[in-house]
GROMACS .gro file of C-alpha atoms in nm:
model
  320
    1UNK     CA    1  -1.383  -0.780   1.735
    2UNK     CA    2  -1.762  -0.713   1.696
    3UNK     CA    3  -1.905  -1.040   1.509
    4UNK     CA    4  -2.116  -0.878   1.297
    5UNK     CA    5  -1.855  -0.619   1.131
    6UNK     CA    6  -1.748  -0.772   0.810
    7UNK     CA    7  -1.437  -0.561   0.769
    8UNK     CA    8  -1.250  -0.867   0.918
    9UNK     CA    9  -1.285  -1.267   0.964
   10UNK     CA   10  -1.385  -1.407   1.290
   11UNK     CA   11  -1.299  -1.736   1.398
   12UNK     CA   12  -1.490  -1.860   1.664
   13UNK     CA   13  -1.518  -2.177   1.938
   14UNK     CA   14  -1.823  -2.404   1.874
   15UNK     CA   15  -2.089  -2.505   2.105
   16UNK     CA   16  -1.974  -2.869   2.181
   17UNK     CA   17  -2.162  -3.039   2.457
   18UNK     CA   18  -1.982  -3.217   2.739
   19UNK     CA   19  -1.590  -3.004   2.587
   20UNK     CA   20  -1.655  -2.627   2.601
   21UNK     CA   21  -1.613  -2.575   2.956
   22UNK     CA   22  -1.441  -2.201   3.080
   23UNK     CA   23  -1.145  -2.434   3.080
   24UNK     CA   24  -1.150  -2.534   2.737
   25UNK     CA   25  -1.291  -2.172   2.633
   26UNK     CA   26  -1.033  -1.995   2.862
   27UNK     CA   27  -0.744  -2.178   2.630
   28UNK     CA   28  -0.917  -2.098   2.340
   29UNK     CA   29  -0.938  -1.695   2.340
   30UNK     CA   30  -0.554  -1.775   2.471
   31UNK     CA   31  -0.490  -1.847   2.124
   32UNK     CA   32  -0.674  -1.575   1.950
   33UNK     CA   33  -1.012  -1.680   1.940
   34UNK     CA   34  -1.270  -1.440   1.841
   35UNK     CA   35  -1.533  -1.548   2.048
   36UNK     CA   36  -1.693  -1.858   2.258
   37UNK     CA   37  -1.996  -2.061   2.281
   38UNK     CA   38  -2.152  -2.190   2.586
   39UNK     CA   39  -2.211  -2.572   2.595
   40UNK     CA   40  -2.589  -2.617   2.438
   41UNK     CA   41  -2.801  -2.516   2.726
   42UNK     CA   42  -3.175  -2.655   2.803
   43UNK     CA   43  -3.403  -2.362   2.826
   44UNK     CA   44  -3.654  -2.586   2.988
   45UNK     CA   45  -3.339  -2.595   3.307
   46UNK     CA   46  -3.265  -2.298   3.307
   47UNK     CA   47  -3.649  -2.192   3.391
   48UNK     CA   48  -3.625  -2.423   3.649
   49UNK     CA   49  -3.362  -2.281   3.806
   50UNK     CA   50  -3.136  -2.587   3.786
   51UNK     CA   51  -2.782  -2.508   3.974
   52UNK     CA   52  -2.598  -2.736   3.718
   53UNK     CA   53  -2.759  -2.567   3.393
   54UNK     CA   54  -2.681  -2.241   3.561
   55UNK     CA   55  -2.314  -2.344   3.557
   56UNK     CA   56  -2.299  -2.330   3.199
   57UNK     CA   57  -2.355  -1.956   3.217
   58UNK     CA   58  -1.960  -1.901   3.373
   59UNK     CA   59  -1.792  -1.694   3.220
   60UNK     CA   60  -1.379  -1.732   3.191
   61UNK     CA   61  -1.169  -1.474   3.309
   62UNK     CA   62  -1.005  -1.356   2.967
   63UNK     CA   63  -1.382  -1.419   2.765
   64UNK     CA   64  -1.494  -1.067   2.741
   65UNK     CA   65  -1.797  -1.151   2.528
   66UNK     CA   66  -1.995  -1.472   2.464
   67UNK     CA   67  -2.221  -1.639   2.308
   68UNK     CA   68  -2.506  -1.805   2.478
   69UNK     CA   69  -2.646  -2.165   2.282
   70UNK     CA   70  -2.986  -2.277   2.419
   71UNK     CA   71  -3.229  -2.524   2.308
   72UNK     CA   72  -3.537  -2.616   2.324
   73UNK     CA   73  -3.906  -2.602   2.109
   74UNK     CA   74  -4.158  -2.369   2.321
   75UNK     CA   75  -4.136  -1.986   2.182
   76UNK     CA   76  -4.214  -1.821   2.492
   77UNK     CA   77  -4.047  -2.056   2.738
   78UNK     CA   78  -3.741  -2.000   2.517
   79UNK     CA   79  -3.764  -1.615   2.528
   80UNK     CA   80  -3.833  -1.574   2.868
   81UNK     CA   81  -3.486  -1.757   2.951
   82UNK     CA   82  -3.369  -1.570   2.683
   83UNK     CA   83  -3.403  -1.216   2.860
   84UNK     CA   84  -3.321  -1.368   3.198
   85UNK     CA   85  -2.967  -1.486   3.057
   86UNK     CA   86  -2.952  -1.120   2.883
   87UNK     CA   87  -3.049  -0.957   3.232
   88UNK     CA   88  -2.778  -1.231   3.396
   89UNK     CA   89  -2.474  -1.152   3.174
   90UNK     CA   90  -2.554  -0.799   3.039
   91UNK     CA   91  -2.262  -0.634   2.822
   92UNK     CA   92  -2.065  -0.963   2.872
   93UNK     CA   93  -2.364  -1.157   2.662
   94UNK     CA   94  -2.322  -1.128   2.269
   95UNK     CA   95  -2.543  -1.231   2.136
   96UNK     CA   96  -2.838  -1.537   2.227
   97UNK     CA   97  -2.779  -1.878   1.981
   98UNK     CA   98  -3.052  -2.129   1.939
   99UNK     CA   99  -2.946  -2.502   1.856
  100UNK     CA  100  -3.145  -2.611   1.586
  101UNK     CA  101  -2.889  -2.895   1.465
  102UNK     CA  102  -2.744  -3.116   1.722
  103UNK     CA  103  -2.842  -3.468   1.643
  104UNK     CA  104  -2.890  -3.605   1.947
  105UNK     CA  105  -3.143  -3.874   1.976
  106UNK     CA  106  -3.246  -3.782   2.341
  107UNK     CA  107  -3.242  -3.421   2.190
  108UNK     CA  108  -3.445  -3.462   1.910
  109UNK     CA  109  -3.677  -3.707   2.049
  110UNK     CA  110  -3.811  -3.409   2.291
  111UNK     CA  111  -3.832  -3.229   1.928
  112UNK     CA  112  -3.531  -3.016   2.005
  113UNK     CA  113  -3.193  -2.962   1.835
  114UNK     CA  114  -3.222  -3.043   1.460
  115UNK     CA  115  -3.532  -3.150   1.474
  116UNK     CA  116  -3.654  -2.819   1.459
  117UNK     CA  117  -3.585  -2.848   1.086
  118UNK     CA  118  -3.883  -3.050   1.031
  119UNK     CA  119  -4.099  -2.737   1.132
  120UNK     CA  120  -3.947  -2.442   0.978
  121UNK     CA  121  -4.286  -2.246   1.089
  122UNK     CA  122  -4.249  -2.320   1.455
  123UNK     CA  123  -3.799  -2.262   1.453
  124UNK     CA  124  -3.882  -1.927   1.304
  125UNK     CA  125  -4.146  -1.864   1.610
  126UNK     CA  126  -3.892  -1.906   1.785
  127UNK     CA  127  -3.651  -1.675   1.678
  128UNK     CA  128  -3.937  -1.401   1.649
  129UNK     CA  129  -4.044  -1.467   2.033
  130UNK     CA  130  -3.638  -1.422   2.152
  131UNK     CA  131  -3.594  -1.095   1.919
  132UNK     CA  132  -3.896  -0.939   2.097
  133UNK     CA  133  -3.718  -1.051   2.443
  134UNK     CA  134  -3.367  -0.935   2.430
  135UNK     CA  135  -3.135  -0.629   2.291
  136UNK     CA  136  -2.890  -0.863   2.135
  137UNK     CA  137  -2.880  -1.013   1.846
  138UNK     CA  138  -3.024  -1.368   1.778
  139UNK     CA  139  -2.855  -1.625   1.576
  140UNK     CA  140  -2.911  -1.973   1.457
  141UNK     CA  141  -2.689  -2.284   1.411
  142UNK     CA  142  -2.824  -2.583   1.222
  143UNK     CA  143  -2.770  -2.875   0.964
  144UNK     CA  144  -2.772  -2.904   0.603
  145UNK     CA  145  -3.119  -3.084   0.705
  146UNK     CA  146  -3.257  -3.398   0.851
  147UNK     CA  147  -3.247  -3.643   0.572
  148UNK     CA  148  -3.170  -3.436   0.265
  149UNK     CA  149  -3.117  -3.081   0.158
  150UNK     CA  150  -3.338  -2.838   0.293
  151UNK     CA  151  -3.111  -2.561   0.459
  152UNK     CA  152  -3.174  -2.301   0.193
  153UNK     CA  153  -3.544  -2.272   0.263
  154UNK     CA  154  -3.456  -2.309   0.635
  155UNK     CA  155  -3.247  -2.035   0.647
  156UNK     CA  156  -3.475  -1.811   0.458
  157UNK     CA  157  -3.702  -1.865   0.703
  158UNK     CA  158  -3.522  -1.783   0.970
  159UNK     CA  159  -3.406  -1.438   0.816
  160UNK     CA  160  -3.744  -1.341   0.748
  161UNK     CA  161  -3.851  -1.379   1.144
  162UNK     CA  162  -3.571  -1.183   1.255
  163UNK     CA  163  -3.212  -1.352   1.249
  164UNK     CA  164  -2.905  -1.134   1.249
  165UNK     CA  165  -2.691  -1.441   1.191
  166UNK     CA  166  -2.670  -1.835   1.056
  167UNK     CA  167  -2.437  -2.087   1.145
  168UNK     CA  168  -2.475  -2.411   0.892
  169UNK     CA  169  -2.253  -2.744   0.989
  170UNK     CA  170  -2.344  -2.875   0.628
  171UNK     CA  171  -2.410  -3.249   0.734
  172UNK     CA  172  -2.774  -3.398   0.752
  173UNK     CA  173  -2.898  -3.510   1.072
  174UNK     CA  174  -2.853  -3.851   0.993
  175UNK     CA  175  -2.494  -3.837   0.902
  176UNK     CA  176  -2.437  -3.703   1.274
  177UNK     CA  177  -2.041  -3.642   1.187
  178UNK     CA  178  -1.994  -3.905   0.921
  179UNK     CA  179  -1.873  -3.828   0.595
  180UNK     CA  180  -1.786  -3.511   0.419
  181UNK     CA  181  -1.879  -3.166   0.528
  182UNK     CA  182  -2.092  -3.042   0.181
  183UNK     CA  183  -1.948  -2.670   0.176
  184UNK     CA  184  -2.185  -2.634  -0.151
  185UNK     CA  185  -2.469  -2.615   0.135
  186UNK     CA  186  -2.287  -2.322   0.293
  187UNK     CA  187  -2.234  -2.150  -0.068
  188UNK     CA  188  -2.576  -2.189  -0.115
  189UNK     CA  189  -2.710  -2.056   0.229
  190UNK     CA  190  -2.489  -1.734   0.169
  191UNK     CA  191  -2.601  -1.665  -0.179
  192UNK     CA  192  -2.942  -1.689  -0.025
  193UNK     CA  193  -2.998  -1.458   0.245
  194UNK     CA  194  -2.855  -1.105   0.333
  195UNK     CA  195  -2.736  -1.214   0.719
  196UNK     CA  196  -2.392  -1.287   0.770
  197UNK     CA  197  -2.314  -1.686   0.757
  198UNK     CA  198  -2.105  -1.885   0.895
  199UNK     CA  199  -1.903  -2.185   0.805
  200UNK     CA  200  -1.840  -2.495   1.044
  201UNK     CA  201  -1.746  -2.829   0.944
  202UNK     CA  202  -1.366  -2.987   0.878
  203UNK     CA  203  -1.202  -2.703   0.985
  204UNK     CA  204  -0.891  -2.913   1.112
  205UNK     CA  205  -0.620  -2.640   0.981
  206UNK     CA  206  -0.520  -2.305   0.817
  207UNK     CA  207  -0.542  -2.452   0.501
  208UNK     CA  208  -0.861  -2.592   0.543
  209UNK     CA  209  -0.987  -2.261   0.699
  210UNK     CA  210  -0.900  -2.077   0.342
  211UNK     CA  211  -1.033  -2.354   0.151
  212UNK     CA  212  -1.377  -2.302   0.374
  213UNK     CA  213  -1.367  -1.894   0.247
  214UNK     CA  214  -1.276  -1.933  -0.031
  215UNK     CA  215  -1.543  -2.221  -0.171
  216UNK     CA  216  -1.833  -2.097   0.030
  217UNK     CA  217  -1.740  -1.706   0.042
  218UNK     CA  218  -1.879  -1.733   0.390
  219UNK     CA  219  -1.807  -1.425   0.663
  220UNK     CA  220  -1.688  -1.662   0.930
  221UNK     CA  221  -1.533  -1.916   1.072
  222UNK     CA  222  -1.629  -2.184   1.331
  223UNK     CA  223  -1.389  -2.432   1.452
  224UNK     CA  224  -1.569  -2.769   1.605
  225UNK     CA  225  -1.400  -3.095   1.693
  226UNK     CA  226  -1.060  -2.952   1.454
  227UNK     CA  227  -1.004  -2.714   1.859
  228UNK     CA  228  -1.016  -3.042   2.068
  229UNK     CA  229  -0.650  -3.080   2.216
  230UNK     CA  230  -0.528  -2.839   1.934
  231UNK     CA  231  -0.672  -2.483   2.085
  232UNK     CA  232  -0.382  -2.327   1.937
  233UNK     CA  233  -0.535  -2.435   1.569
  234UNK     CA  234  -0.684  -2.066   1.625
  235UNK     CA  235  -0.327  -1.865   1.584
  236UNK     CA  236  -0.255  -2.112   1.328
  237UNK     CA  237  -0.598  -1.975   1.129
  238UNK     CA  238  -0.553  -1.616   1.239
  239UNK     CA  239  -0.207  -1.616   1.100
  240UNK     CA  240  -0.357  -1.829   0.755
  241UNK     CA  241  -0.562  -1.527   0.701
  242UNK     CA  242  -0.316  -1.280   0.699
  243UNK     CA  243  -0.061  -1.489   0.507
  244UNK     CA  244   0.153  -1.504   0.790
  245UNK     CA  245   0.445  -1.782   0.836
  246UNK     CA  246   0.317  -2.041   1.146
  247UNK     CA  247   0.526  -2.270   1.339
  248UNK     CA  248   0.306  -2.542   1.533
  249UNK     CA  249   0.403  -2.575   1.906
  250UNK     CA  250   0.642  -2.846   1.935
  251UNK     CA  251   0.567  -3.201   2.116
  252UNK     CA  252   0.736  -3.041   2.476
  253UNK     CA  253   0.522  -2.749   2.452
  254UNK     CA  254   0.181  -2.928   2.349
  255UNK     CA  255   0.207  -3.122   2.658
  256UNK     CA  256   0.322  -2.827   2.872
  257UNK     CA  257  -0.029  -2.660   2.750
  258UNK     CA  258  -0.216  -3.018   2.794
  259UNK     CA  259  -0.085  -2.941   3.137
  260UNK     CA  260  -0.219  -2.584   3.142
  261UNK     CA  261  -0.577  -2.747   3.090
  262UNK     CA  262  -0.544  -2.923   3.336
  263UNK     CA  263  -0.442  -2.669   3.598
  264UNK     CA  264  -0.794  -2.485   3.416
  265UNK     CA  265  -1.024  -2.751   3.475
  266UNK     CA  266  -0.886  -2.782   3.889
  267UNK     CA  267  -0.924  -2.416   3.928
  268UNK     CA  268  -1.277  -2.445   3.757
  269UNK     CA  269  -1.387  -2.826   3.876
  270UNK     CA  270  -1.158  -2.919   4.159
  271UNK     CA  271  -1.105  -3.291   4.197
  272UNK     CA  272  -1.398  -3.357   3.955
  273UNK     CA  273  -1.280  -3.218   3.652
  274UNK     CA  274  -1.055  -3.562   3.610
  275UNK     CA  275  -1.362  -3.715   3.453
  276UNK     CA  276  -1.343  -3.398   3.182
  277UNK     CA  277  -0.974  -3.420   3.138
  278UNK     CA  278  -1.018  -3.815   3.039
  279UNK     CA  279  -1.184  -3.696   2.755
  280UNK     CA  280  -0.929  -3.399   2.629
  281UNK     CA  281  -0.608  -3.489   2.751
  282UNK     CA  282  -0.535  -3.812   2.503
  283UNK     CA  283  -0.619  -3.562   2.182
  284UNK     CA  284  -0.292  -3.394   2.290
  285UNK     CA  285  -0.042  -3.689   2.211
  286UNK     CA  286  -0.137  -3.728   1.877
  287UNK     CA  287   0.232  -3.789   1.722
  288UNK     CA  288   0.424  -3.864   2.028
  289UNK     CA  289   0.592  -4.236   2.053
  290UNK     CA  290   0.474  -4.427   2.338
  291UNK     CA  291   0.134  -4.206   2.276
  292UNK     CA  292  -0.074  -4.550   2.399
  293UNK     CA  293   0.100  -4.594   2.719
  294UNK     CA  294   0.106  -4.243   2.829
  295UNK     CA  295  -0.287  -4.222   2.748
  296UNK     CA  296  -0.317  -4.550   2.983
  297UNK     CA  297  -0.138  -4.365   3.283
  298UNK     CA  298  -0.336  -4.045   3.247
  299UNK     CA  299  -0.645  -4.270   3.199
  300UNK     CA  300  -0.556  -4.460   3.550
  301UNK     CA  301  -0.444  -4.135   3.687
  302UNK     CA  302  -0.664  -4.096   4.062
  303UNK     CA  303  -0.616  -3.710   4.103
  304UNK     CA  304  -0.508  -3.397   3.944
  305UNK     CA  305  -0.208  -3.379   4.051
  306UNK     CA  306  -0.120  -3.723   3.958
  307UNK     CA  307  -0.153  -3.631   3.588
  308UNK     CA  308   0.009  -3.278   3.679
  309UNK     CA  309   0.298  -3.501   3.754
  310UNK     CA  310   0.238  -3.706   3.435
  311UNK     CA  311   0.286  -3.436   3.236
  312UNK     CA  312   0.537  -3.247   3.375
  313UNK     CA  313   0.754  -3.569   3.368
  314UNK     CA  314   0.647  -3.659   2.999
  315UNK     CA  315   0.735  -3.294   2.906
  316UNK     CA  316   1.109  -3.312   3.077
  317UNK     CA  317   1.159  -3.688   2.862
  318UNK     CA  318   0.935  -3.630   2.593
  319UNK     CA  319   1.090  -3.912   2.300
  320UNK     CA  320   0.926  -3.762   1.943
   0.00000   0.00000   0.00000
């Protein structure tokens, strides 16, 4: 699917930091996602060659395309990484995304993330500087604003310097993920600008997916935190859209994909992707009886294949 062809609805992965590994990804496009975001990436690493910032630019075997989220604040620091990841990744790189809302502190303190929204003059610099750099297009995901409403004039900034695309999570920076997603915001954004927008924020279901299109008339979808141990939330979506019945995998066969991740982060990781699958694997026992004392075990599990074994057991007795 080509992101920017509005003859159809794309539902894409967010950028989450420290959750969209390949593994996580790789599960994700399983299920009919449209396309993947790296992890936020620091430009300023990148230039310095940094092997573990480099990481982030892996690509799963099944992502044909993806999206590439960087941040930082310095124009031409930013577009020189910019064309380096372009030369890097070449047809397999669609497009470059620039993190102007993650509400960090030790993001925003460096003036980073969504604090970018403070200078509007200086985020659409930015974007200028990376349009100049690369062949691809150049989107933008940020907030509603820091303290209070200011996305409309944000994002008509950004179109003017050169955007082909905006993402809008419509919460301020300082409700980090607290209350309410304000889908007004998005409305507003998309009556405002010509570029295709996005919607992300409390996209937990089907339902909620059409509820998202249908307030905000948006021309995508981005699923955040609603993927985390529910990657298959993106056939339940895809199947939404074209009115199309759904069943939800049963309890046996959650945990037999819970498993799958974890046979994805050992391929990817090896024995230290148990420190990644602490933080995914409880998210898939939402419902199950004896939920809590499973999610102990797999939390005192020492290796992979301990929770392999976990799992496969839990899957043969499963109690729901």
């Amino acid at each position: 699917m080509n992101l920017f062809d509005r003859s159809e609805i794309p539902v894409l992965l967010a950028p989450m930091a420290g959750y969209t590994d390949v593994a996580f990804r790789t599960l994700c496009v399983s299920y009919g996602c449209d396309l993947t975001y790296t992890e936020m990436i620091s430009a300023k690493g990148l230039s310095f060659g940094n092997v573990k910032t480099v990481h982030y630019l892996q690509l799963g075997e099944n992502e044909s395309s993806v999206a590439v989220q960087l941040f930082g604040h310095e124009p031409e620091l930013l577009a020189d990484v910019a064309k380096d990841v372009s030369d890097r990744l070449g047809d397999k790189l669609c497009c470059i995304d620039l993190n102007m809302g993650c509400p960090a502190q030790k993001i925003v303190s460096n003036g980073d993330g969504s604090a970018l929204m403070r200078t509007p003059a200086l985020a659409g610099a930015i974007v200028e500087a990376i349009k100049r750099a690369v062949p691809v297009p150049v989107t933008v995901k940020f907030r509603k604003g820091w303290d209070s409403d200011t996305c409309v004039s944000f994002a008509k900034v950004l179109e003017e310097h050169g955007a082909d695309l905006l993402t809008l999570h419509p919460r301020t920076r300082i409700q980090q993920y607290e209350g309410t997603a304000d889908r007004s915001a998005i409305a507003a954004v998309k009556a405002a600008v010509s570029v295709p927008v996005i919607g992300n924020g409390d996209i937990t279901s089907g339902e909620s997916a059409l509820s998202m299109l249908s307030e905000t008339g948006c021309d995508g979808l981005m699923v955040g935190r609603g993927a985390l141990g529910h990657p298959w939330i993106f056939r339940e979506i895809k199947a939404a859209l074209k009115g199309e019945p759904y069943t939800a995998p049963s309890i046996p066969e959650r945990l037999e994909i819970a498993l799958r991740h974890a046979e994805c982060i050992e391929a990817q990781k090896g024995a230290h992707g148990l420190i990644e699958l602490r933080k995914h694997l409880p998210r898939y026992l939402a419902g199950m009886r004896n939920a809590a004392a499973l999610r102990l075990r797999l939390n005192e599990a020492n290796s992979i294949a301990e929770i392999r074994q976990l799992l496969l057991d839990s899957t043969k007795n499963v109690t729901i």
